[in-house]
PDB file of C-alpha atoms in Angstrom:
ATOM      1  CA  MET A   1    -101.404 -79.890-237.340  1.00 47.00           C
ATOM      2  CA  ASN A   2    -103.044 -76.422-237.602  1.00 51.00           C
ATOM      3  CA  SER A   3    -107.040 -75.770-237.298  1.00 56.00           C
ATOM      4  CA  ILE A   4    -107.739 -76.038-240.677  1.00 56.00           C
ATOM      5  CA  ASP A   5    -106.014 -79.547-241.082  1.00 58.00           C
ATOM      6  CA  ASP A   6    -107.874 -80.290-237.850  1.00 57.00           C
ATOM      7  CA  GLN A   7    -111.014 -79.156-239.854  1.00 55.00           C
ATOM      8  CA  ASN A   8    -110.438 -80.931-242.940  1.00 52.00           C
ATOM      9  CA  SER A   9    -109.492 -84.364-240.851  1.00 52.00           C
ATOM     10  CA  ALA A  10    -112.745 -84.032-239.082  1.00 50.00           C
ATOM     11  CA  VAL A  11    -114.732 -83.601-242.184  1.00 49.00           C
ATOM     12  CA  MET A  12    -112.984 -86.509-243.725  1.00 50.00           C
ATOM     13  CA  MET A  13    -113.691 -88.751-240.808  1.00 51.00           C
ATOM     14  CA  ASN A  14    -117.211 -87.814-241.143  1.00 59.00           C
ATOM     15  CA  ARG A  15    -117.257 -88.692-245.191  1.00 54.00           C
ATOM     16  CA  ARG A  16    -116.213 -92.333-244.111  1.00 54.00           C
ATOM     17  CA  ASP A  17    -118.052 -92.675-241.204  1.00 61.00           C
ATOM     18  CA  ALA A  18    -121.454 -91.703-243.699  1.00 54.00           C
ATOM     19  CA  ILE A  19    -119.837 -94.085-246.708  1.00 49.00           C
ATOM     20  CA  LYS A  20    -119.372 -96.832-244.053  1.00 52.00           C
ATOM     21  CA  ARG A  21    -122.912 -96.692-242.676  1.00 55.00           C
ATOM     22  CA  ALA A  22    -124.518 -96.255-246.123  1.00 51.00           C
ATOM     23  CA  SER A  23    -122.872 -99.276-247.022  1.00 47.00           C
ATOM     24  CA  ILE A  24    -124.402-100.975-244.108  1.00 53.00           C
ATOM     25  CA  LEU A  25    -127.843 -99.510-245.053  1.00 51.00           C
ATOM     26  CA  LEU A  26    -127.565-100.801-248.839  1.00 48.00           C
ATOM     27  CA  GLY A  27    -126.495-104.059-247.652  1.00 50.00           C
ATOM     28  CA  VAL A  28    -129.336-104.727-245.202  1.00 51.00           C
ATOM     29  CA  ALA A  29    -132.154-102.843-247.385  1.00 58.00           C
ATOM     30  CA  VAL A  30    -133.466-106.181-248.077  1.00 65.00           C
ATOM     31  CA  SER A  31    -133.450-109.284-245.653  1.00 68.00           C
ATOM     32  CA  SER A  32    -131.569-112.053-246.571  1.00 66.00           C
ATOM     33  CA  SER A  33    -134.848-114.203-246.724  1.00 66.00           C
ATOM     34  CA  THR A  34    -136.572-111.854-249.202  1.00 67.00           C
ATOM     35  CA  ILE A  35    -133.726-112.188-251.450  1.00 64.00           C
ATOM     36  CA  ALA A  36    -133.514-116.139-251.031  1.00 64.00           C
ATOM     37  CA  GLY A  37    -137.643-116.181-251.798  1.00 66.00           C
ATOM     38  CA  CYS A  38    -136.748-114.176-255.037  1.00 64.00           C
ATOM     39  CA  LEU A  39    -133.917-116.324-255.876  1.00 66.00           C
ATOM     40  CA  GLY A  40    -135.696-119.487-254.802  1.00 65.00           C
ATOM     41  CA  GLY A  41    -138.297-119.578-257.682  1.00 60.00           C
ATOM     42  CA  GLY A  42    -140.974-118.800-255.353  1.00 56.00           C
ATOM     43  CA  SER A  43    -143.636-117.962-257.599  1.00 53.00           C
ATOM     44  CA  SER A  44    -146.323-115.420-256.519  1.00 50.00           C
ATOM     45  CA  GLU A  45    -149.057-116.541-259.321  1.00 51.00           C
ATOM     46  CA  THR A  46    -149.145-119.915-258.000  1.00 52.00           C
ATOM     47  CA  ASN A  47    -152.449-120.542-256.122  1.00 52.00           C
ATOM     48  CA  ALA A  48    -154.043-117.156-256.409  1.00 57.00           C
ATOM     49  CA  GLY A  49    -157.274-116.209-256.425  1.00 64.00           C
ATOM     50  CA  GLU A  50    -160.311-115.582-253.917  1.00 69.00           C
ATOM     51  CA  ASN A  51    -160.354-119.432-252.669  1.00 76.00           C
ATOM     52  CA  TRP A  52    -156.362-119.314-251.799  1.00 82.00           C
ATOM     53  CA  LYS A  53    -155.276-121.019-248.767  1.00 89.00           C
ATOM     54  CA  PRO A  54    -151.872-120.664-246.941  1.00 92.00           C
ATOM     55  CA  ASP A  55    -149.257-123.148-247.282  1.00 91.00           C
ATOM     56  CA  PHE A  56    -147.683-122.111-244.139  1.00 94.00           C
ATOM     57  CA  LEU A  57    -149.560-119.330-242.481  1.00 94.00           C
ATOM     58  CA  SER A  58    -152.633-120.253-240.716  1.00 95.00           C
ATOM     59  CA  GLY A  59    -155.677-119.204-242.128  1.00 93.00           C
ATOM     60  CA  THR A  60    -156.460-115.766-240.234  1.00 94.00           C
ATOM     61  CA  GLN A  61    -152.655-114.758-240.887  1.00 95.00           C
ATOM     62  CA  GLY A  62    -153.151-115.229-244.693  1.00 94.00           C
ATOM     63  CA  LYS A  63    -156.051-112.955-244.486  1.00 94.00           C
ATOM     64  CA  VAL A  64    -153.801-110.143-242.607  1.00 95.00           C
ATOM     65  CA  ALA A  65    -151.244-110.605-244.960  1.00 95.00           C
ATOM     66  CA  LYS A  66    -153.622-110.230-247.979  1.00 94.00           C
ATOM     67  CA  ALA A  67    -155.488-106.904-246.756  1.00 95.00           C
ATOM     68  CA  VAL A  68    -152.213-105.411-245.378  1.00 95.00           C
ATOM     69  CA  ALA A  69    -150.492-106.175-249.011  1.00 94.00           C
ATOM     70  CA  ASN A  70    -153.800-104.716-250.572  1.00 93.00           C
ATOM     71  CA  LEU A  71    -153.646-101.623-248.531  1.00 93.00           C
ATOM     72  CA  ILE A  72    -150.359-101.328-249.599  1.00 93.00           C
ATOM     73  CA  PHE A  73    -150.659-101.742-253.606  1.00 90.00           C
ATOM     74  CA  PRO A  74    -154.682-101.772-253.792  1.00 92.00           C
ATOM     75  CA  LYS A  75    -156.091-102.154-257.537  1.00 91.00           C
ATOM     76  CA  THR A  76    -156.232 -99.303-259.657  1.00 89.00           C
ATOM     77  CA  ASN A  77    -155.651 -98.878-263.268  1.00 87.00           C
ATOM     78  CA  THR A  78    -152.946-101.403-262.641  1.00 87.00           C
ATOM     79  CA  PRO A  79    -152.997-104.914-260.685  1.00 90.00           C
ATOM     80  CA  GLY A  80    -153.034-104.512-257.087  1.00 91.00           C
ATOM     81  CA  ALA A  81    -150.980-106.497-254.983  1.00 92.00           C
ATOM     82  CA  VAL A  82    -153.300-109.078-254.273  1.00 92.00           C
ATOM     83  CA  ASP A  83    -153.666-109.877-258.009  1.00 91.00           C
ATOM     84  CA  VAL A  84    -150.347-110.373-258.419  1.00 91.00           C
ATOM     85  CA  GLY A  85    -150.338-113.110-255.647  1.00 91.00           C
ATOM     86  CA  VAL A  86    -148.132-110.945-253.054  1.00 92.00           C
ATOM     87  CA  PRO A  87    -150.092-112.602-250.011  1.00 94.00           C
ATOM     88  CA  GLN A  88    -148.831-116.132-251.881  1.00 93.00           C
ATOM     89  CA  PHE A  89    -145.026-114.930-252.206  1.00 92.00           C
ATOM     90  CA  MET A  90    -145.399-113.766-248.018  1.00 94.00           C
ATOM     91  CA  ASP A  91    -146.661-117.394-247.435  1.00 94.00           C
ATOM     92  CA  PHE A  92    -143.821-118.986-249.566  1.00 91.00           C
ATOM     93  CA  VAL A  93    -141.128-116.541-248.046  1.00 92.00           C
ATOM     94  CA  TYR A  94    -142.375-117.512-244.536  1.00 94.00           C
ATOM     95  CA  GLY A  95    -142.457-120.934-244.723  1.00 92.00           C
ATOM     96  CA  LYS A  96    -139.299-121.546-246.858  1.00 90.00           C
ATOM     97  CA  TYR A  97    -136.804-119.061-245.833  1.00 90.00           C
ATOM     98  CA  MET A  98    -137.587-117.071-242.933  1.00 91.00           C
ATOM     99  CA  ASP A  99    -135.705-117.879-240.042  1.00 92.00           C
ATOM    100  CA  ALA A 100    -136.828-118.675-236.220  1.00 94.00           C
ATOM    101  CA  ASP A 101    -136.587-114.884-235.373  1.00 94.00           C
ATOM    102  CA  GLU A 102    -138.105-113.330-238.454  1.00 94.00           C
ATOM    103  CA  LYS A 103    -141.095-115.868-238.396  1.00 95.00           C
ATOM    104  CA  ALA A 104    -141.523-114.910-234.548  1.00 96.00           C
ATOM    105  CA  THR A 105    -141.866-110.914-235.545  1.00 95.00           C
ATOM    106  CA  PHE A 106    -143.760-112.206-238.504  1.00 95.00           C
ATOM    107  CA  THR A 107    -146.687-113.895-236.499  1.00 96.00           C
ATOM    108  CA  THR A 108    -146.531-111.224-234.088  1.00 95.00           C
ATOM    109  CA  GLY A 109    -147.094-108.419-236.086  1.00 95.00           C
ATOM    110  CA  LEU A 110    -149.773-110.609-237.943  1.00 96.00           C
ATOM    111  CA  GLY A 111    -151.235-111.539-234.698  1.00 95.00           C
ATOM    112  CA  GLN A 112    -151.500-107.956-233.637  1.00 94.00           C
ATOM    113  CA  PHE A 113    -153.563-106.921-236.735  1.00 94.00           C
ATOM    114  CA  SER A 114    -155.639-110.061-236.370  1.00 94.00           C
ATOM    115  CA  LYS A 115    -156.857-109.106-232.765  1.00 94.00           C
ATOM    116  CA  SER A 116    -158.354-105.995-234.030  1.00 91.00           C
ATOM    117  CA  GLY A 117    -160.189-107.730-237.095  1.00 93.00           C
ATOM    118  CA  PHE A 118    -158.305-105.619-239.127  1.00 93.00           C
ATOM    119  CA  HIS A 119    -158.587-108.458-242.117  1.00 92.00           C
ATOM    120  CA  ASP A 120    -162.522-107.784-241.649  1.00 94.00           C
ATOM    121  CA  MET A 121    -162.355-103.721-241.633  1.00 94.00           C
ATOM    122  CA  SER A 122    -163.260-101.378-244.733  1.00 94.00           C
ATOM    123  CA  ASP A 123    -160.556-100.055-246.677  1.00 91.00           C
ATOM    124  CA  THR A 124    -161.105 -96.379-244.781  1.00 93.00           C
ATOM    125  CA  ASP A 125    -160.896 -98.390-241.496  1.00 94.00           C
ATOM    126  CA  GLN A 126    -157.690-100.413-242.552  1.00 94.00           C
ATOM    127  CA  ALA A 127    -155.971 -97.206-243.471  1.00 93.00           C
ATOM    128  CA  ALA A 128    -156.861 -95.644-240.180  1.00 93.00           C
ATOM    129  CA  ALA A 129    -155.679 -98.589-238.367  1.00 93.00           C
ATOM    130  CA  MET A 130    -152.624 -98.835-240.087  1.00 93.00           C
ATOM    131  CA  THR A 131    -151.900 -95.052-239.364  1.00 93.00           C
ATOM    132  CA  ALA A 132    -152.909 -95.468-235.613  1.00 93.00           C
ATOM    133  CA  PHE A 133    -150.210 -98.980-235.766  1.00 92.00           C
ATOM    134  CA  VAL A 134    -147.262 -96.738-237.455  1.00 92.00           C
ATOM    135  CA  ALA A 135    -147.718 -93.808-235.068  1.00 93.00           C
ATOM    136  CA  SER A 136    -147.746 -96.392-231.769  1.00 92.00           C
ATOM    137  CA  ALA A 137    -145.357 -99.002-233.077  1.00 89.00           C
ATOM    138  CA  GLY A 138    -142.214 -99.846-230.646  1.00 92.00           C
ATOM    139  CA  LYS A 139    -139.067-101.724-231.772  1.00 91.00           C
ATOM    140  CA  THR A 140    -140.917-104.928-232.699  1.00 90.00           C
ATOM    141  CA  GLN A 141    -143.880-103.389-234.539  1.00 92.00           C
ATOM    142  CA  LYS A 142    -141.463-101.403-236.655  1.00 93.00           C
ATOM    143  CA  ALA A 143    -139.607-104.665-237.812  1.00 93.00           C
ATOM    144  CA  PHE A 144    -142.935-106.331-238.425  1.00 94.00           C
ATOM    145  CA  LEU A 145    -143.976-102.961-240.676  1.00 94.00           C
ATOM    146  CA  THR A 146    -140.339-103.130-242.350  1.00 92.00           C
ATOM    147  CA  GLN A 147    -141.086-106.910-243.182  1.00 93.00           C
ATOM    148  CA  ILE A 148    -144.276-106.679-244.705  1.00 94.00           C
ATOM    149  CA  ARG A 149    -143.631-103.532-246.855  1.00 92.00           C
ATOM    150  CA  GLU A 150    -140.416-105.434-248.261  1.00 91.00           C
ATOM    151  CA  LEU A 151    -142.307-108.412-248.957  1.00 92.00           C
ATOM    152  CA  THR A 152    -145.080-106.544-250.535  1.00 92.00           C
ATOM    153  CA  ILE A 153    -142.877-104.403-252.431  1.00 90.00           C
ATOM    154  CA  VAL A 154    -140.760-106.822-253.581  1.00 88.00           C
ATOM    155  CA  GLY A 155    -143.479-109.806-254.401  1.00 89.00           C
ATOM    156  CA  TYR A 156    -145.450-107.062-256.421  1.00 90.00           C
ATOM    157  CA  PHE A 157    -142.062-105.897-258.402  1.00 86.00           C
ATOM    158  CA  LYS A 158    -141.064-109.461-258.855  1.00 86.00           C
ATOM    159  CA  SER A 159    -144.210-110.792-260.273  1.00 87.00           C
ATOM    160  CA  GLU A 160    -144.953-112.141-263.898  1.00 85.00           C
ATOM    161  CA  GLU A 161    -147.770-109.549-264.346  1.00 86.00           C
ATOM    162  CA  VAL A 162    -145.985-106.506-263.358  1.00 84.00           C
ATOM    163  CA  CYS A 163    -142.930-107.289-265.273  1.00 81.00           C
ATOM    164  CA  LYS A 164    -144.850-107.771-268.573  1.00 80.00           C
ATOM    165  CA  ASN A 165    -147.719-105.560-268.215  1.00 82.00           C
ATOM    166  CA  VAL A 166    -146.872-102.560-265.705  1.00 81.00           C
ATOM    167  CA  THR A 167    -143.205-101.797-265.715  1.00 79.00           C
ATOM    168  CA  TRP A 168    -141.775-100.638-269.234  1.00 71.00           C
ATOM    169  CA  TYR A 169    -138.219-102.320-269.911  1.00 67.00           C
ATOM    170  CA  ASP A 170    -136.706-101.963-273.575  1.00 68.00           C
ATOM    171  CA  PRO A 171    -134.235-104.573-274.090  1.00 70.00           C
ATOM    172  CA  ILE A 172    -132.460-102.486-276.669  1.00 72.00           C
ATOM    173  CA  PRO A 173    -133.049 -99.112-275.937  1.00 70.00           C
ATOM    174  CA  GLY A 174    -131.305 -97.428-278.396  1.00 72.00           C
ATOM    175  CA  LYS A 175    -129.884 -93.802-278.560  1.00 74.00           C
ATOM    176  CA  TYR A 176    -130.577 -91.893-275.380  1.00 74.00           C
ATOM    177  CA  GLN A 177    -132.833 -89.149-276.174  1.00 72.00           C
ATOM    178  CA  ALA A 178    -133.487 -87.007-272.854  1.00 74.00           C
ATOM    179  CA  CYS A 179    -135.975 -84.236-274.428  1.00 80.00           C
ATOM    180  CA  LEU A 180    -138.741 -84.998-276.683  1.00 78.00           C
ATOM    181  CA  PRO A 181    -142.281 -84.328-276.996  1.00 80.00           C
ATOM    182  CA  THR A 182    -144.256 -86.908-275.351  1.00 74.00           C
ATOM    183  CA  SER A 183    -146.175 -87.060-278.726  1.00 79.00           C
ATOM    184  CA  GLU A 184    -143.350 -88.466-280.285  1.00 78.00           C
ATOM    185  CA  THR A 185    -143.241 -91.278-277.812  1.00 71.00           C
ATOM    186  CA  GLY A 186    -146.266 -92.471-278.095  1.00 68.00           C
ATOM    187  CA  ASN A 187    -147.464 -90.421-275.354  1.00 65.00           C
ATOM    188  CA  LEU A 188    -145.729 -92.794-272.874  1.00 62.00           C
ATOM    189  CA  ILE A 189    -143.227 -91.774-270.358  1.00 59.00           C
ATOM    190  CA  MET A 190    -140.852 -93.953-268.477  1.00 59.00           C
ATOM    191  CA  SER A 191    -142.807 -94.403-265.326  1.00 51.00           C
ATOM    192  CA  GLU A 192    -146.362 -94.513-266.772  1.00 48.00           C
ATOM    193  CA  SER A 193    -147.607 -98.032-267.564  1.00 46.00           C
ATOM    194  CA  ARG A 194    -148.380 -99.338-270.743  1.00 47.00           C
TER     195      ARG A 194
END
């Protein structure tokens, strides 16, 4: 083999490795327990409200989960994570679908936040505490952050409120027209809420 063939072979091997790694990454991007929670019909709207009491987490763990979810998706001109029942979704997935290792990681992470009184802090102090936690996170803390971020995002976007009133879905989109003045679309863009 000449040097050009050697170089092409090396490039092909790198592409194969890259594709293999990308496939693995996509396959594990969302945990099986979260997927099962979505498919299992866990409603994030049930038992929502200020007086919510978790079914599976402790009261303090539920408050921490609620505070972290609110930090990730606060209420703005769209509903926040707490408004659409993300803490309830976390509680449901924790109780019904997480295995023992996932539960241990989740409760350890919630415990670390509760020790600092995270759930009682102001929004500004919570953001600072989260930034410090992320900066100093070890392997277990990073696994917890991945879990709670994943549960928050999936719980938020699977909620009925967000699906119906925040995201935009047209079941029969019709003709695709990429370049239109927004005045012709009712001043809406795809990523803008209705």
